[in-house]
PDB file of C-alpha atoms in Angstrom:
ATOM      1  CA  MET E 265      22.651   5.193 -26.531  1.00  0.00           C
ATOM      2  CA  SER E 266      20.094   7.210 -28.833  1.00  0.00           C
ATOM      3  CA  ARG E 267      21.278  10.912 -29.965  1.00  0.00           C
ATOM      4  CA  GLU E 268      18.190  12.187 -27.538  1.00  0.00           C
ATOM      5  CA  THR E 269      20.154  10.307 -24.422  1.00  0.00           C
ATOM      6  CA  VAL E 270      22.979  11.920 -25.441  1.00  0.00           C
ATOM      7  CA  ARG E 271      21.959  15.477 -25.987  1.00  0.00           C
ATOM      8  CA  LYS E 272      20.323  14.967 -22.556  1.00  0.00           C
ATOM      9  CA  SER E 273      23.526  13.988 -20.850  1.00  0.00           C
ATOM     10  CA  ILE E 274      25.337  16.606 -21.779  1.00  0.00           C
ATOM     11  CA  GLU E 275      23.469  19.876 -21.667  1.00  0.00           C
ATOM     12  CA  SER E 276      24.400  21.316 -18.860  1.00  0.00           C
ATOM     13  CA  LYS E 277      22.302  23.533 -15.678  1.00  0.00           C
ATOM     14  CA  HIS E 278      23.600  26.323 -17.346  1.00  0.00           C
ATOM     15  CA  GLU E 279      22.308  26.349 -20.588  1.00  0.00           C
ATOM     16  CA  ASP E 280      18.417  25.374 -19.004  1.00  0.00           C
ATOM     17  CA  GLU E 281      18.743  28.354 -16.968  1.00  0.00           C
ATOM     18  CA  GLN E 282      19.176  30.429 -20.103  1.00  0.00           C
ATOM     19  CA  LYS E 283      16.264  29.160 -21.593  1.00  0.00           C
ATOM     20  CA  ASN E 284      14.243  29.243 -18.233  1.00  0.00           C
ATOM     21  CA  SER E 285      16.003  32.909 -17.951  1.00  0.00           C
ATOM     22  CA  THR E 286      14.978  33.487 -21.876  1.00  0.00           C
ATOM     23  CA  LEU E 287      11.368  32.560 -21.270  1.00  0.00           C
ATOM     24  CA  ASN E 288      10.999  34.870 -18.475  1.00  0.00           C
ATOM     25  CA  SER E 289      12.636  37.825 -20.342  1.00  0.00           C
ATOM     26  CA  VAL E 290      10.582  37.826 -23.332  1.00  0.00           C
ATOM     27  CA  LYS E 291       6.921  37.198 -21.227  1.00  0.00           C
ATOM     28  CA  GLU E 292       8.004  39.893 -18.625  1.00  0.00           C
ATOM     29  CA  VAL E 293       8.090  42.202 -22.138  1.00  0.00           C
ATOM     30  CA  LEU E 294       4.862  40.448 -23.706  1.00  0.00           C
ATOM     31  CA  GLU E 295       2.896  41.154 -20.741  1.00  0.00           C
ATOM     32  CA  LYS E 296       3.543  45.209 -20.858  1.00  0.00           C
ATOM     33  CA  LYS E 297       1.018  44.656 -23.703  1.00  0.00           C
ATOM     34  CA  TYR E 298      -0.868  41.848 -24.402  1.00  0.00           C
ATOM     35  CA  GLU E 299      -2.344  38.485 -21.973  1.00  0.00           C
ATOM     36  CA  VAL E 300       0.121  36.188 -22.091  1.00  0.00           C
ATOM     37  CA  GLU E 301      -0.499  32.606 -21.585  1.00  0.00           C
ATOM     38  CA  ILE E 302       3.130  30.024 -21.534  1.00  0.00           C
ATOM     39  CA  TYR E 303       3.058  26.845 -23.511  1.00  0.00           C
ATOM     40  CA  LYS E 304       5.560  23.738 -22.773  1.00  0.00           C
ATOM     41  CA  ALA E 305       6.087  21.980 -26.400  1.00  0.00           C
ATOM     42  CA  ASP E 306       5.036  18.665 -24.826  1.00  0.00           C
ATOM     43  CA  GLU E 307       2.662  16.052 -26.174  1.00  0.00           C
ATOM     44  CA  SER E 308      -0.631  17.818 -24.925  1.00  0.00           C
ATOM     45  CA  LEU E 309       0.333  21.195 -26.493  1.00  0.00           C
ATOM     46  CA  MET E 310      -1.997  20.570 -29.325  1.00  0.00           C
ATOM     47  CA  LEU E 311      -5.336  20.309 -27.179  1.00  0.00           C
ATOM     48  CA  LYS E 312      -4.269  23.244 -25.098  1.00  0.00           C
ATOM     49  CA  LEU E 313      -3.857  25.846 -28.543  1.00  0.00           C
ATOM     50  CA  LYS E 314      -6.757  24.068 -29.795  1.00  0.00           C
ATOM     51  CA  GLU E 315      -8.746  24.794 -26.360  1.00  0.00           C
ATOM     52  CA  ASN E 316      -7.140  28.534 -25.577  1.00  0.00           C
ATOM     53  CA  ARG E 317      -6.658  29.625 -30.139  1.00  0.00           C
ATOM     54  CA  PRO E 318      -3.811  32.360 -28.929  1.00  0.00           C
ATOM     55  CA  ASP E 319      -4.084  35.179 -31.454  1.00  0.00           C
ATOM     56  CA  LEU E 320      -0.263  34.730 -31.791  1.00  0.00           C
ATOM     57  CA  VAL E 321       1.980  32.771 -30.412  1.00  0.00           C
ATOM     58  CA  PHE E 322       5.459  33.285 -29.610  1.00  0.00           C
ATOM     59  CA  ASN E 323       7.919  31.031 -30.819  1.00  0.00           C
ATOM     60  CA  LEU E 324      11.084  29.980 -28.787  1.00  0.00           C
ATOM     61  CA  SER E 325      10.660  26.035 -28.544  1.00  0.00           C
ATOM     62  CA  SER E 326      13.250  24.067 -30.205  1.00  0.00           C
ATOM     63  CA  GLY E 327      10.876  20.675 -30.288  1.00  0.00           C
ATOM     64  CA  ILE E 328      10.173  17.707 -28.522  1.00  0.00           C
ATOM     65  CA  VAL E 329      12.199  14.926 -30.047  1.00  0.00           C
ATOM     66  CA  GLY E 330      13.793  13.950 -33.309  1.00  0.00           C
ATOM     67  CA  GLU E 331      15.754  15.452 -36.243  1.00  0.00           C
ATOM     68  CA  SER E 332      13.493  17.573 -37.255  1.00  0.00           C
ATOM     69  CA  ARG E 333      12.358  18.762 -34.047  1.00  0.00           C
ATOM     70  CA  GLN E 334      12.480  22.320 -34.529  1.00  0.00           C
ATOM     71  CA  SER E 335       9.771  22.279 -37.366  1.00  0.00           C
ATOM     72  CA  GLN E 336       7.076  20.249 -34.376  1.00  0.00           C
ATOM     73  CA  VAL E 337       5.787  23.652 -32.837  1.00  0.00           C
ATOM     74  CA  PRO E 338       5.528  25.332 -36.307  1.00  0.00           C
ATOM     75  CA  ALA E 339       3.346  22.034 -37.841  1.00  0.00           C
ATOM     76  CA  ILE E 340       0.982  22.332 -34.733  1.00  0.00           C
ATOM     77  CA  LEU E 341       0.427  25.582 -35.230  1.00  0.00           C
ATOM     78  CA  GLU E 342       0.348  25.791 -38.683  1.00  0.00           C
ATOM     79  CA  MET E 343      -2.232  22.738 -38.328  1.00  0.00           C
ATOM     80  CA  LEU E 344      -3.819  24.535 -36.281  1.00  0.00           C
ATOM     81  CA  GLN E 345      -4.099  27.976 -38.456  1.00  0.00           C
ATOM     82  CA  ILE E 346      -2.640  29.743 -35.507  1.00  0.00           C
ATOM     83  CA  PRO E 347       0.090  32.585 -36.174  1.00  0.00           C
ATOM     84  CA  TYR E 348       3.391  32.214 -35.305  1.00  0.00           C
ATOM     85  CA  THR E 349       6.911  34.103 -34.836  1.00  0.00           C
ATOM     86  CA  GLY E 350       9.774  33.020 -36.710  1.00  0.00           C
ATOM     87  CA  SER E 351      10.542  30.680 -40.105  1.00  0.00           C
ATOM     88  CA  GLY E 352       8.152  28.083 -41.228  1.00  0.00           C
ATOM     89  CA  ILE E 353       8.247  24.377 -40.922  1.00  0.00           C
ATOM     90  CA  LEU E 354      10.450  23.623 -44.069  1.00  0.00           C
ATOM     91  CA  THR E 355      13.325  26.423 -43.244  1.00  0.00           C
ATOM     92  CA  HIS E 356      13.235  25.061 -39.843  1.00  0.00           C
ATOM     93  CA  SER E 357      13.858  21.702 -40.929  1.00  0.00           C
ATOM     94  CA  LEU E 358      16.754  22.765 -43.524  1.00  0.00           C
ATOM     95  CA  ALA E 359      18.489  25.117 -41.450  1.00  0.00           C
ATOM     96  CA  LEU E 360      19.094  22.452 -38.812  1.00  0.00           C
ATOM     97  CA  HIS E 361      20.248  20.061 -40.988  1.00  0.00           C
ATOM     98  CA  LYS E 362      23.213  21.799 -42.027  1.00  0.00           C
ATOM     99  CA  GLY E 363      24.532  19.309 -44.678  1.00  0.00           C
ATOM    100  CA  ILE E 364      21.800  19.590 -46.769  1.00  0.00           C
ATOM    101  CA  ALA E 365      21.507  23.845 -45.654  1.00  0.00           C
ATOM    102  CA  LYS E 366      25.452  24.150 -47.371  1.00  0.00           C
ATOM    103  CA  LYS E 367      24.395  22.452 -50.315  1.00  0.00           C
ATOM    104  CA  ILE E 368      21.222  25.369 -50.531  1.00  0.00           C
ATOM    105  CA  PHE E 369      23.695  27.744 -49.853  1.00  0.00           C
ATOM    106  CA  MET E 370      25.842  26.304 -52.648  1.00  0.00           C
ATOM    107  CA  GLN E 371      23.358  26.355 -55.307  1.00  0.00           C
ATOM    108  CA  ASN E 372      22.477  30.117 -54.269  1.00  0.00           C
ATOM    109  CA  GLN E 373      26.304  30.626 -54.506  1.00  0.00           C
ATOM    110  CA  VAL E 374      26.485  31.557 -51.094  1.00  0.00           C
ATOM    111  CA  PRO E 375      29.994  30.841 -50.261  1.00  0.00           C
ATOM    112  CA  THR E 376      30.713  27.731 -47.285  1.00  0.00           C
ATOM    113  CA  PRO E 377      32.767  25.606 -46.662  1.00  0.00           C
ATOM    114  CA  ARG E 378      33.571  22.611 -48.966  1.00  0.00           C
ATOM    115  CA  PHE E 379      31.945  19.593 -47.111  1.00  0.00           C
ATOM    116  CA  GLN E 380      31.376  15.983 -46.617  1.00  0.00           C
ATOM    117  CA  LEU E 381      28.894  14.065 -45.122  1.00  0.00           C
ATOM    118  CA  PHE E 382      28.888  10.592 -43.433  1.00  0.00           C
ATOM    119  CA  LYS E 383      27.055   7.989 -42.345  1.00  0.00           C
ATOM    120  CA  SER E 384      28.975   5.487 -41.565  1.00  0.00           C
ATOM    121  CA  PHE E 385      32.530   5.153 -40.692  1.00  0.00           C
ATOM    122  CA  GLU E 386      33.843   2.569 -44.157  1.00  0.00           C
ATOM    123  CA  GLN E 387      33.005   6.256 -46.596  1.00  0.00           C
ATOM    124  CA  PRO E 388      36.308   7.327 -48.293  1.00  0.00           C
ATOM    125  CA  LEU E 389      37.154  10.744 -47.280  1.00  0.00           C
ATOM    126  CA  ASP E 390      36.623  13.305 -50.081  1.00  0.00           C
ATOM    127  CA  LYS E 391      40.251  13.776 -51.311  1.00  0.00           C
ATOM    128  CA  ASN E 392      39.800  17.541 -52.184  1.00  0.00           C
ATOM    129  CA  LEU E 393      38.931  17.896 -48.511  1.00  0.00           C
ATOM    130  CA  LYS E 394      42.166  19.791 -47.545  1.00  0.00           C
ATOM    131  CA  PHE E 395      42.980  19.767 -43.911  1.00  0.00           C
ATOM    132  CA  PRO E 396      42.499  20.832 -41.078  1.00  0.00           C
ATOM    133  CA  LEU E 397      38.801  19.692 -41.053  1.00  0.00           C
ATOM    134  CA  ILE E 398      36.075  20.706 -38.760  1.00  0.00           C
ATOM    135  CA  VAL E 399      33.924  17.361 -37.440  1.00  0.00           C
ATOM    136  CA  LYS E 400      30.623  17.538 -36.022  1.00  0.00           C
ATOM    137  CA  PRO E 401      26.893  16.352 -36.047  1.00  0.00           C
ATOM    138  CA  SER E 402      24.912  17.434 -38.554  1.00  0.00           C
ATOM    139  CA  MET E 403      21.750  17.955 -37.070  1.00  0.00           C
ATOM    140  CA  GLU E 404      22.624  19.838 -33.222  1.00  0.00           C
ATOM    141  CA  GLY E 405      23.180  22.832 -32.152  1.00  0.00           C
ATOM    142  CA  SER E 406      24.123  24.755 -29.277  1.00  0.00           C
ATOM    143  CA  GLY E 407      27.817  23.176 -29.914  1.00  0.00           C
ATOM    144  CA  ILE E 408      26.705  20.294 -28.871  1.00  0.00           C
ATOM    145  CA  GLY E 409      29.085  17.448 -30.432  1.00  0.00           C
ATOM    146  CA  VAL E 410      31.792  19.858 -31.093  1.00  0.00           C
ATOM    147  CA  HIS E 411      34.783  19.643 -28.992  1.00  0.00           C
ATOM    148  CA  LYS E 412      38.524  20.577 -29.058  1.00  0.00           C
ATOM    149  CA  ASP E 413      39.395  17.585 -30.574  1.00  0.00           C
ATOM    150  CA  SER E 414      36.634  18.412 -33.471  1.00  0.00           C
ATOM    151  CA  LEU E 415      39.051  20.167 -35.398  1.00  0.00           C
ATOM    152  CA  VAL E 416      41.463  17.390 -37.085  1.00  0.00           C
ATOM    153  CA  TYR E 417      44.856  17.891 -38.716  1.00  0.00           C
ATOM    154  CA  ASN E 418      45.185  14.552 -40.670  1.00  0.00           C
ATOM    155  CA  GLU E 419      43.531  11.110 -41.487  1.00  0.00           C
ATOM    156  CA  GLU E 420      44.464   9.345 -38.614  1.00  0.00           C
ATOM    157  CA  GLU E 421      43.132  11.767 -36.310  1.00  0.00           C
ATOM    158  CA  PHE E 422      39.865  12.459 -38.555  1.00  0.00           C
ATOM    159  CA  TYR E 423      38.761   8.397 -38.438  1.00  0.00           C
ATOM    160  CA  LYS E 424      39.294   8.279 -34.570  1.00  0.00           C
ATOM    161  CA  VAL E 425      36.857  11.754 -34.446  1.00  0.00           C
ATOM    162  CA  LEU E 426      34.119  10.370 -37.300  1.00  0.00           C
ATOM    163  CA  LYS E 427      34.133   6.655 -35.277  1.00  0.00           C
ATOM    164  CA  ASN E 428      33.458   8.434 -31.606  1.00  0.00           C
ATOM    165  CA  ARG E 429      30.567  10.874 -33.161  1.00  0.00           C
ATOM    166  CA  LEU E 430      28.898   7.819 -34.925  1.00  0.00           C
ATOM    167  CA  GLU E 431      28.597   5.702 -32.102  1.00  0.00           C
ATOM    168  CA  LEU E 432      27.071   8.750 -29.955  1.00  0.00           C
ATOM    169  CA  TYR E 433      25.236  10.389 -32.425  1.00  0.00           C
ATOM    170  CA  GLU E 434      22.307   8.229 -34.405  1.00  0.00           C
ATOM    171  CA  GLN E 435      22.545  11.150 -37.349  1.00  0.00           C
ATOM    172  CA  SER E 436      24.767  11.624 -40.440  1.00  0.00           C
ATOM    173  CA  ILE E 437      28.236  13.439 -39.583  1.00  0.00           C
ATOM    174  CA  LEU E 438      28.682  16.839 -41.084  1.00  0.00           C
ATOM    175  CA  VAL E 439      33.145  17.000 -42.152  1.00  0.00           C
ATOM    176  CA  GLU E 440      33.908  20.491 -43.569  1.00  0.00           C
ATOM    177  CA  GLU E 441      37.427  22.695 -44.388  1.00  0.00           C
ATOM    178  CA  PHE E 442      38.045  24.986 -41.459  1.00  0.00           C
ATOM    179  CA  ILE E 443      38.170  28.509 -42.255  1.00  0.00           C
ATOM    180  CA  GLU E 444      41.246  29.956 -40.451  1.00  0.00           C
ATOM    181  CA  GLY E 445      40.519  33.247 -40.029  1.00  0.00           C
ATOM    182  CA  ARG E 446      38.308  35.920 -37.438  1.00  0.00           C
ATOM    183  CA  GLU E 447      34.688  34.596 -36.725  1.00  0.00           C
ATOM    184  CA  PHE E 448      31.699  36.492 -37.178  1.00  0.00           C
ATOM    185  CA  THR E 449      27.725  36.521 -36.398  1.00  0.00           C
ATOM    186  CA  VAL E 450      25.054  38.517 -38.252  1.00  0.00           C
ATOM    187  CA  GLY E 451      21.482  39.104 -36.444  1.00  0.00           C
ATOM    188  CA  ILE E 452      18.488  39.539 -39.224  1.00  0.00           C
ATOM    189  CA  LEU E 453      15.360  40.965 -38.604  1.00  0.00           C
ATOM    190  CA  GLY E 454      11.843  41.312 -40.597  1.00  0.00           C
ATOM    191  CA  ASN E 455      10.830  40.434 -44.201  1.00  0.00           C
ATOM    192  CA  GLU E 456      11.012  41.839 -47.442  1.00  0.00           C
ATOM    193  CA  PRO E 457      11.018  44.512 -48.454  1.00  0.00           C
ATOM    194  CA  ASP E 458      11.644  45.680 -44.812  1.00  0.00           C
ATOM    195  CA  ILE E 459      14.642  42.849 -43.857  1.00  0.00           C
ATOM    196  CA  MET E 460      16.821  44.599 -41.128  1.00  0.00           C
ATOM    197  CA  VAL E 461      20.410  43.325 -41.286  1.00  0.00           C
ATOM    198  CA  LEU E 462      22.255  44.246 -37.701  1.00  0.00           C
ATOM    199  CA  PRO E 463      25.385  45.606 -36.791  1.00  0.00           C
ATOM    200  CA  ILE E 464      28.123  42.857 -37.094  1.00  0.00           C
ATOM    201  CA  MET E 465      29.426  40.943 -34.336  1.00  0.00           C
ATOM    202  CA  GLU E 466      32.867  39.663 -34.143  1.00  0.00           C
ATOM    203  CA  ILE E 467      33.751  36.543 -31.564  1.00  0.00           C
ATOM    204  CA  SER E 468      37.218  36.524 -30.342  1.00  0.00           C
ATOM    205  CA  PHE E 469      39.150  33.651 -29.051  1.00  0.00           C
ATOM    206  CA  ASP E 470      42.538  35.491 -28.565  1.00  0.00           C
ATOM    207  CA  ARG E 471      42.082  35.111 -25.195  1.00  0.00           C
ATOM    208  CA  VAL E 472      40.915  31.595 -25.150  1.00  0.00           C
ATOM    209  CA  PRO E 473      43.578  29.345 -23.689  1.00  0.00           C
ATOM    210  CA  GLU E 474      45.100  27.150 -26.694  1.00  0.00           C
ATOM    211  CA  ASP E 475      44.317  23.540 -25.126  1.00  0.00           C
ATOM    212  CA  LEU E 476      40.760  24.549 -25.592  1.00  0.00           C
ATOM    213  CA  GLY E 477      40.489  25.495 -29.425  1.00  0.00           C
ATOM    214  CA  LYS E 478      40.429  29.155 -31.054  1.00  0.00           C
ATOM    215  CA  PHE E 479      36.784  28.239 -32.110  1.00  0.00           C
ATOM    216  CA  TYR E 480      33.638  27.924 -30.756  1.00  0.00           C
ATOM    217  CA  THR E 481      33.231  24.411 -28.920  1.00  0.00           C
ATOM    218  CA  PHE E 482      30.568  23.285 -26.837  1.00  0.00           C
ATOM    219  CA  GLU E 483      33.158  23.913 -23.382  1.00  0.00           C
ATOM    220  CA  THR E 484      33.861  27.553 -25.191  1.00  0.00           C
ATOM    221  CA  LYS E 485      29.927  27.958 -24.719  1.00  0.00           C
ATOM    222  CA  THR E 486      28.743  26.724 -21.913  1.00  0.00           C
ATOM    223  CA  LYS E 487      32.169  27.397 -19.667  1.00  0.00           C
ATOM    224  CA  MET E 488      34.589  29.773 -21.297  1.00  0.00           C
ATOM    225  CA  GLY E 489      32.367  32.302 -22.252  1.00  0.00           C
ATOM    226  CA  HIS E 490      34.341  35.192 -19.750  1.00  0.00           C
ATOM    227  CA  LEU E 491      37.892  34.272 -21.956  1.00  0.00           C
ATOM    228  CA  THR E 492      35.674  35.005 -25.511  1.00  0.00           C
ATOM    229  CA  ASP E 493      35.135  38.440 -26.635  1.00  0.00           C
ATOM    230  CA  TYR E 494      31.959  39.341 -28.140  1.00  0.00           C
ATOM    231  CA  ILE E 495      33.007  42.779 -30.033  1.00  0.00           C
ATOM    232  CA  CYS E 496      29.933  44.865 -31.654  1.00  0.00           C
ATOM    233  CA  PRO E 497      29.894  46.337 -33.935  1.00  0.00           C
ATOM    234  CA  ALA E 498      32.680  44.391 -35.266  1.00  0.00           C
ATOM    235  CA  LYS E 499      36.457  46.777 -36.289  1.00  0.00           C
ATOM    236  CA  VAL E 500      36.277  45.855 -40.436  1.00  0.00           C
ATOM    237  CA  SER E 501      36.696  47.749 -42.702  1.00  0.00           C
ATOM    238  CA  VAL E 502      33.702  49.124 -44.955  1.00  0.00           C
ATOM    239  CA  GLU E 503      34.183  46.817 -48.022  1.00  0.00           C
ATOM    240  CA  LEU E 504      34.379  43.508 -45.569  1.00  0.00           C
ATOM    241  CA  GLU E 505      31.851  44.854 -43.629  1.00  0.00           C
ATOM    242  CA  GLU E 506      29.561  44.922 -46.934  1.00  0.00           C
ATOM    243  CA  LYS E 507      30.700  41.877 -47.758  1.00  0.00           C
ATOM    244  CA  ILE E 508      29.843  40.094 -44.520  1.00  0.00           C
ATOM    245  CA  LYS E 509      26.565  41.396 -44.708  1.00  0.00           C
ATOM    246  CA  SER E 510      25.657  40.736 -48.143  1.00  0.00           C
ATOM    247  CA  VAL E 511      26.481  36.731 -47.842  1.00  0.00           C
ATOM    248  CA  ALA E 512      24.521  36.856 -44.765  1.00  0.00           C
ATOM    249  CA  LEU E 513      21.566  38.143 -46.409  1.00  0.00           C
ATOM    250  CA  ARG E 514      21.792  36.071 -48.952  1.00  0.00           C
ATOM    251  CA  ALA E 515      21.051  32.787 -46.344  1.00  0.00           C
ATOM    252  CA  TYR E 516      19.031  34.044 -45.009  1.00  0.00           C
ATOM    253  CA  LYS E 517      17.102  34.431 -48.660  1.00  0.00           C
ATOM    254  CA  ALA E 518      18.356  31.362 -49.632  1.00  0.00           C
ATOM    255  CA  LEU E 519      16.336  29.373 -47.006  1.00  0.00           C
ATOM    256  CA  GLU E 520      13.479  31.307 -47.076  1.00  0.00           C
ATOM    257  CA  CYS E 521      13.689  33.140 -43.138  1.00  0.00           C
ATOM    258  CA  ARG E 522      11.591  34.924 -41.848  1.00  0.00           C
ATOM    259  CA  ASP E 523      11.081  37.253 -39.012  1.00  0.00           C
ATOM    260  CA  ILE E 524      14.256  36.128 -37.263  1.00  0.00           C
ATOM    261  CA  SER E 525      17.588  34.657 -37.636  1.00  0.00           C
ATOM    262  CA  ARG E 526      21.729  34.925 -36.760  1.00  0.00           C
ATOM    263  CA  VAL E 527      23.790  33.982 -39.409  1.00  0.00           C
ATOM    264  CA  ASP E 528      27.566  32.366 -38.860  1.00  0.00           C
ATOM    265  CA  VAL E 529      30.417  33.670 -40.908  1.00  0.00           C
ATOM    266  CA  ARG E 530      34.081  33.072 -40.619  1.00  0.00           C
ATOM    267  CA  VAL E 531      36.335  35.434 -43.064  1.00  0.00           C
ATOM    268  CA  ARG E 532      39.916  34.231 -44.938  1.00  0.00           C
ATOM    269  CA  GLU E 533      41.662  36.640 -46.430  1.00  0.00           C
ATOM    270  CA  ASP E 534      38.858  39.099 -47.095  1.00  0.00           C
ATOM    271  CA  LYS E 535      36.544  36.269 -48.182  1.00  0.00           C
ATOM    272  CA  PRO E 536      33.302  35.540 -46.155  1.00  0.00           C
ATOM    273  CA  TYR E 537      32.190  31.593 -45.804  1.00  0.00           C
ATOM    274  CA  VAL E 538      28.867  30.859 -43.782  1.00  0.00           C
ATOM    275  CA  LEU E 539      28.996  28.227 -41.850  1.00  0.00           C
ATOM    276  CA  GLU E 540      25.314  27.754 -40.969  1.00  0.00           C
ATOM    277  CA  ILE E 541      22.340  29.965 -39.916  1.00  0.00           C
ATOM    278  CA  ASN E 542      19.997  29.642 -36.853  1.00  0.00           C
ATOM    279  CA  THR E 543      16.441  30.274 -37.232  1.00  0.00           C
ATOM    280  CA  LEU E 544      16.058  29.843 -33.598  1.00  0.00           C
ATOM    281  CA  PRO E 545      18.402  32.580 -32.030  1.00  0.00           C
ATOM    282  CA  GLY E 546      19.092  33.274 -28.593  1.00  0.00           C
ATOM    283  CA  LEU E 547      17.726  35.848 -26.876  1.00  0.00           C
ATOM    284  CA  LYS E 548      18.405  35.901 -23.702  1.00  0.00           C
ATOM    285  CA  LYS E 549      18.263  39.808 -21.898  1.00  0.00           C
ATOM    286  CA  GLY E 550      21.882  40.662 -21.987  1.00  0.00           C
ATOM    287  CA  TYR E 551      23.543  37.749 -22.844  1.00  0.00           C
ATOM    288  CA  SER E 552      22.807  36.550 -26.152  1.00  0.00           C
ATOM    289  CA  ASP E 553      24.461  37.921 -29.268  1.00  0.00           C
ATOM    290  CA  LEU E 554      21.503  38.793 -31.070  1.00  0.00           C
ATOM    291  CA  PRO E 555      19.581  41.118 -28.724  1.00  0.00           C
ATOM    292  CA  LYS E 556      23.074  42.837 -27.980  1.00  0.00           C
ATOM    293  CA  MET E 557      23.576  43.696 -31.701  1.00  0.00           C
ATOM    294  CA  ALA E 558      19.905  45.063 -31.870  1.00  0.00           C
ATOM    295  CA  GLU E 559      20.574  47.098 -29.266  1.00  0.00           C
ATOM    296  CA  ILE E 560      23.834  48.517 -31.134  1.00  0.00           C
ATOM    297  CA  ALA E 561      21.563  49.406 -33.802  1.00  0.00           C
ATOM    298  CA  GLY E 562      19.294  51.572 -31.510  1.00  0.00           C
ATOM    299  CA  LEU E 563      16.583  48.509 -30.615  1.00  0.00           C
ATOM    300  CA  LYS E 564      16.493  47.986 -26.500  1.00  0.00           C
ATOM    301  CA  TYR E 565      15.322  44.303 -25.599  1.00  0.00           C
ATOM    302  CA  ASP E 566      11.563  45.661 -25.443  1.00  0.00           C
ATOM    303  CA  LYS E 567      12.057  47.042 -28.829  1.00  0.00           C
ATOM    304  CA  LEU E 568      13.810  44.215 -30.191  1.00  0.00           C
ATOM    305  CA  ILE E 569      10.711  42.080 -29.361  1.00  0.00           C
ATOM    306  CA  ASP E 570       8.370  44.412 -30.732  1.00  0.00           C
ATOM    307  CA  VAL E 571       9.910  43.879 -33.823  1.00  0.00           C
ATOM    308  CA  ILE E 572       9.307  40.308 -33.857  1.00  0.00           C
ATOM    309  CA  ILE E 573       5.682  40.483 -32.995  1.00  0.00           C
ATOM    310  CA  LYS E 574       4.763  43.172 -35.673  1.00  0.00           C
ATOM    311  CA  SER E 575       7.036  41.599 -38.292  1.00  0.00           C
ATOM    312  CA  ALA E 576       5.122  38.428 -37.560  1.00  0.00           C
ATOM    313  CA  ALA E 577       1.595  40.299 -37.316  1.00  0.00           C
ATOM    314  CA  LYS E 578       2.194  41.659 -40.642  1.00  0.00           C
ATOM    315  CA  ARG E 579       3.394  38.607 -42.092  1.00  0.00           C
ATOM    316  CA  TYR E 580      -0.234  36.969 -41.611  1.00  0.00           C
ATOM    317  CA  GLY E 581      -2.413  40.618 -42.266  1.00  0.00           C
ATOM    318  CA  LEU E 582      -2.804  40.915 -38.497  1.00  0.00           C
ATOM    319  CA  ILE E 583      -1.863  44.756 -38.629  1.00  0.00           C
TER     320      ILE E 583
END
């Protein structure tokens, strides 16, 4: 079974509705100021863009197919020299591959959990890694491939889950130390020298049943949202707030993100660790994390979309 077949088989109707809702929300905002046309990311995209040549593309596409899918639409746009919002080709590719992103974080002194990449079941587990460990596909998002059994406490559990994930996903599997503590996410907008770090959001799993796992899984994201508490601004000390924002911003800069991203962080003993960075964060109005953080910062949804547009336009010298 191919990885794409697996992805399609577990993508829920709920997720599809979120994507359509986001598209409609952004379109509604843009139509107040601009002429707007929707382009579907498929094999006909290049021809349609070449014919119509939009002034700027608000990129919401996670791609068509393959391990570098998030880079496909930006690659087409760059080839046609059409301006677009968000990060570039390389950044999207690096961010989607969690293992490579973590290597870059480490090279830039951004704290991240120790990890190991597995391409086969025969690879020995690094004895320096300490249980519990998290096992997840290295190139997926939206919680795909992360379930309650992804958190393992010994080698027997580890190899059982590793075998399952290697069989299901045609990609390397990331294994990292689980940071037992609080979980946060940080939205970031803009580019140097006008980068804005939004108020921190804490994601609390206190009300999630033990049998579903006290961390972000596919199930907690898609089915248990009503039991997950999103607290913004997060109730943390000024010192911890600065630490979290600092590591998030360093991660953003390390991958050379542009215009918008969201950084996921866990904190243990007042030390923040960057888990991953999402260069195409959800923008569903009234639902997604980043719009909620932006609103706390004083950016209503229309203003948030405008900030993203202007950030990209400024990069291209359009304003």
